[in-house]
């Protein structure tokens, strides 16, 4: 990338420019895996949703109830 700028560019500048790039488009996952994680063991739990085929993180939910993942699945099926 420093060749594109015609000189030396710091690592921080490159990271700042990379974070400004838009996220790549993602397809609706056909298989979703769900697991829980502990933010504070015994007190605060959340749910992680992962695309099983691509192994990409889809979402982090702040609770472990069944309703939010089901609502998410219904929302993505209609889009």
PDB file of C-alpha atoms in Angstrom:
ATOM      1  CA  UNK A   1       0.000   0.000   0.000  1.00  0.00           C
ATOM      2  CA  UNK A   2       2.860   2.356   0.583  1.00  0.00           C
ATOM      3  CA  UNK A   3       3.598   2.175  -3.163  1.00  0.00           C
ATOM      4  CA  UNK A   4       0.090   3.520  -3.823  1.00  0.00           C
ATOM      5  CA  UNK A   5       0.884   6.593  -1.714  1.00  0.00           C
ATOM      6  CA  UNK A   6       4.276   7.078  -3.337  1.00  0.00           C
ATOM      7  CA  UNK A   7       6.236   6.950  -0.118  1.00  0.00           C
ATOM      8  CA  UNK A   8       6.416   5.675   3.404  1.00  0.00           C
ATOM      9  CA  UNK A   9       3.225   5.336   5.408  1.00  0.00           C
ATOM     10  CA  UNK A  10       2.991   4.475   9.088  1.00  0.00           C
ATOM     11  CA  UNK A  11       1.320   1.336  10.339  1.00  0.00           C
ATOM     12  CA  UNK A  12      -1.303   3.413  12.180  1.00  0.00           C
ATOM     13  CA  UNK A  13      -2.239   5.258   8.988  1.00  0.00           C
ATOM     14  CA  UNK A  14      -2.683   1.972   7.136  1.00  0.00           C
ATOM     15  CA  UNK A  15      -4.861   0.543   9.914  1.00  0.00           C
ATOM     16  CA  UNK A  16      -6.979   3.701   9.995  1.00  0.00           C
ATOM     17  CA  UNK A  17      -7.516   3.509   6.222  1.00  0.00           C
ATOM     18  CA  UNK A  18      -8.373  -0.189   6.364  1.00  0.00           C
ATOM     19  CA  UNK A  19     -10.971   0.362   9.096  1.00  0.00           C
ATOM     20  CA  UNK A  20     -12.638   3.008   6.930  1.00  0.00           C
ATOM     21  CA  UNK A  21     -13.278   0.469   4.160  1.00  0.00           C
ATOM     22  CA  UNK A  22     -16.875  -0.820   3.957  1.00  0.00           C
ATOM     23  CA  UNK A  23     -17.609  -4.337   5.175  1.00  0.00           C
ATOM     24  CA  UNK A  24     -17.780  -6.912   2.393  1.00  0.00           C
ATOM     25  CA  UNK A  25     -21.303  -8.042   1.501  1.00  0.00           C
ATOM     26  CA  UNK A  26     -22.312 -11.264   3.180  1.00  0.00           C
ATOM     27  CA  UNK A  27     -24.875 -13.795   2.062  1.00  0.00           C
ATOM     28  CA  UNK A  28     -27.623 -15.021   4.341  1.00  0.00           C
ATOM     29  CA  UNK A  29     -26.222 -18.074   6.132  1.00  0.00           C
ATOM     30  CA  UNK A  30     -27.902 -21.393   5.342  1.00  0.00           C
ATOM     31  CA  UNK A  31     -26.671 -23.071   8.539  1.00  0.00           C
ATOM     32  CA  UNK A  32     -26.273 -21.166  11.797  1.00  0.00           C
ATOM     33  CA  UNK A  33     -24.544 -22.487  14.890  1.00  0.00           C
ATOM     34  CA  UNK A  34     -25.402 -21.119  18.316  1.00  0.00           C
ATOM     35  CA  UNK A  35     -23.485 -21.301  21.582  1.00  0.00           C
ATOM     36  CA  UNK A  36     -23.373 -19.385  24.823  1.00  0.00           C
ATOM     37  CA  UNK A  37     -20.433 -17.539  26.304  1.00  0.00           C
ATOM     38  CA  UNK A  38     -19.803 -16.067  29.730  1.00  0.00           C
ATOM     39  CA  UNK A  39     -18.883 -12.427  30.139  1.00  0.00           C
ATOM     40  CA  UNK A  40     -18.815 -12.874  33.907  1.00  0.00           C
ATOM     41  CA  UNK A  41     -19.002 -16.500  34.918  1.00  0.00           C
ATOM     42  CA  UNK A  42     -22.158 -17.211  36.887  1.00  0.00           C
ATOM     43  CA  UNK A  43     -23.627 -13.759  36.281  1.00  0.00           C
ATOM     44  CA  UNK A  44     -23.711 -12.518  32.693  1.00  0.00           C
ATOM     45  CA  UNK A  45     -24.097 -14.827  29.715  1.00  0.00           C
ATOM     46  CA  UNK A  46     -24.589 -14.133  26.035  1.00  0.00           C
ATOM     47  CA  UNK A  47     -25.233 -16.031  22.825  1.00  0.00           C
ATOM     48  CA  UNK A  48     -22.933 -16.204  19.818  1.00  0.00           C
ATOM     49  CA  UNK A  49     -24.296 -16.993  16.331  1.00  0.00           C
ATOM     50  CA  UNK A  50     -21.880 -18.380  13.727  1.00  0.00           C
ATOM     51  CA  UNK A  51     -22.270 -19.282  10.040  1.00  0.00           C
ATOM     52  CA  UNK A  52     -21.330 -22.965  10.109  1.00  0.00           C
ATOM     53  CA  UNK A  53     -20.208 -23.183   6.472  1.00  0.00           C
ATOM     54  CA  UNK A  54     -17.955 -20.105   6.358  1.00  0.00           C
ATOM     55  CA  UNK A  55     -17.073 -20.100  10.097  1.00  0.00           C
ATOM     56  CA  UNK A  56     -17.823 -16.389  10.286  1.00  0.00           C
ATOM     57  CA  UNK A  57     -19.238 -14.672  13.340  1.00  0.00           C
ATOM     58  CA  UNK A  58     -22.764 -13.469  12.572  1.00  0.00           C
ATOM     59  CA  UNK A  59     -23.885 -11.852  15.814  1.00  0.00           C
ATOM     60  CA  UNK A  60     -23.291 -11.554  19.554  1.00  0.00           C
ATOM     61  CA  UNK A  61     -26.501 -11.394  21.579  1.00  0.00           C
ATOM     62  CA  UNK A  62     -26.447  -9.996  25.103  1.00  0.00           C
ATOM     63  CA  UNK A  63     -28.674 -12.688  26.598  1.00  0.00           C
ATOM     64  CA  UNK A  64     -29.234 -16.413  26.296  1.00  0.00           C
ATOM     65  CA  UNK A  65     -32.994 -16.554  25.812  1.00  0.00           C
ATOM     66  CA  UNK A  66     -34.476 -18.481  22.873  1.00  0.00           C
ATOM     67  CA  UNK A  67     -36.559 -15.551  21.578  1.00  0.00           C
ATOM     68  CA  UNK A  68     -33.807 -13.293  20.119  1.00  0.00           C
ATOM     69  CA  UNK A  69     -32.158 -15.988  17.916  1.00  0.00           C
ATOM     70  CA  UNK A  70     -35.579 -17.119  16.689  1.00  0.00           C
ATOM     71  CA  UNK A  71     -36.500 -13.534  15.865  1.00  0.00           C
ATOM     72  CA  UNK A  72     -33.207 -13.111  14.024  1.00  0.00           C
ATOM     73  CA  UNK A  73     -33.828 -16.295  12.010  1.00  0.00           C
ATOM     74  CA  UNK A  74     -37.285 -15.092  11.014  1.00  0.00           C
ATOM     75  CA  UNK A  75     -35.937 -11.681  10.034  1.00  0.00           C
ATOM     76  CA  UNK A  76     -33.178 -13.047   7.793  1.00  0.00           C
ATOM     77  CA  UNK A  77     -35.502 -15.533   6.092  1.00  0.00           C
ATOM     78  CA  UNK A  78     -37.748 -12.684   4.893  1.00  0.00           C
ATOM     79  CA  UNK A  79     -34.946 -10.456   3.602  1.00  0.00           C
TER      80      UNK A  79
END
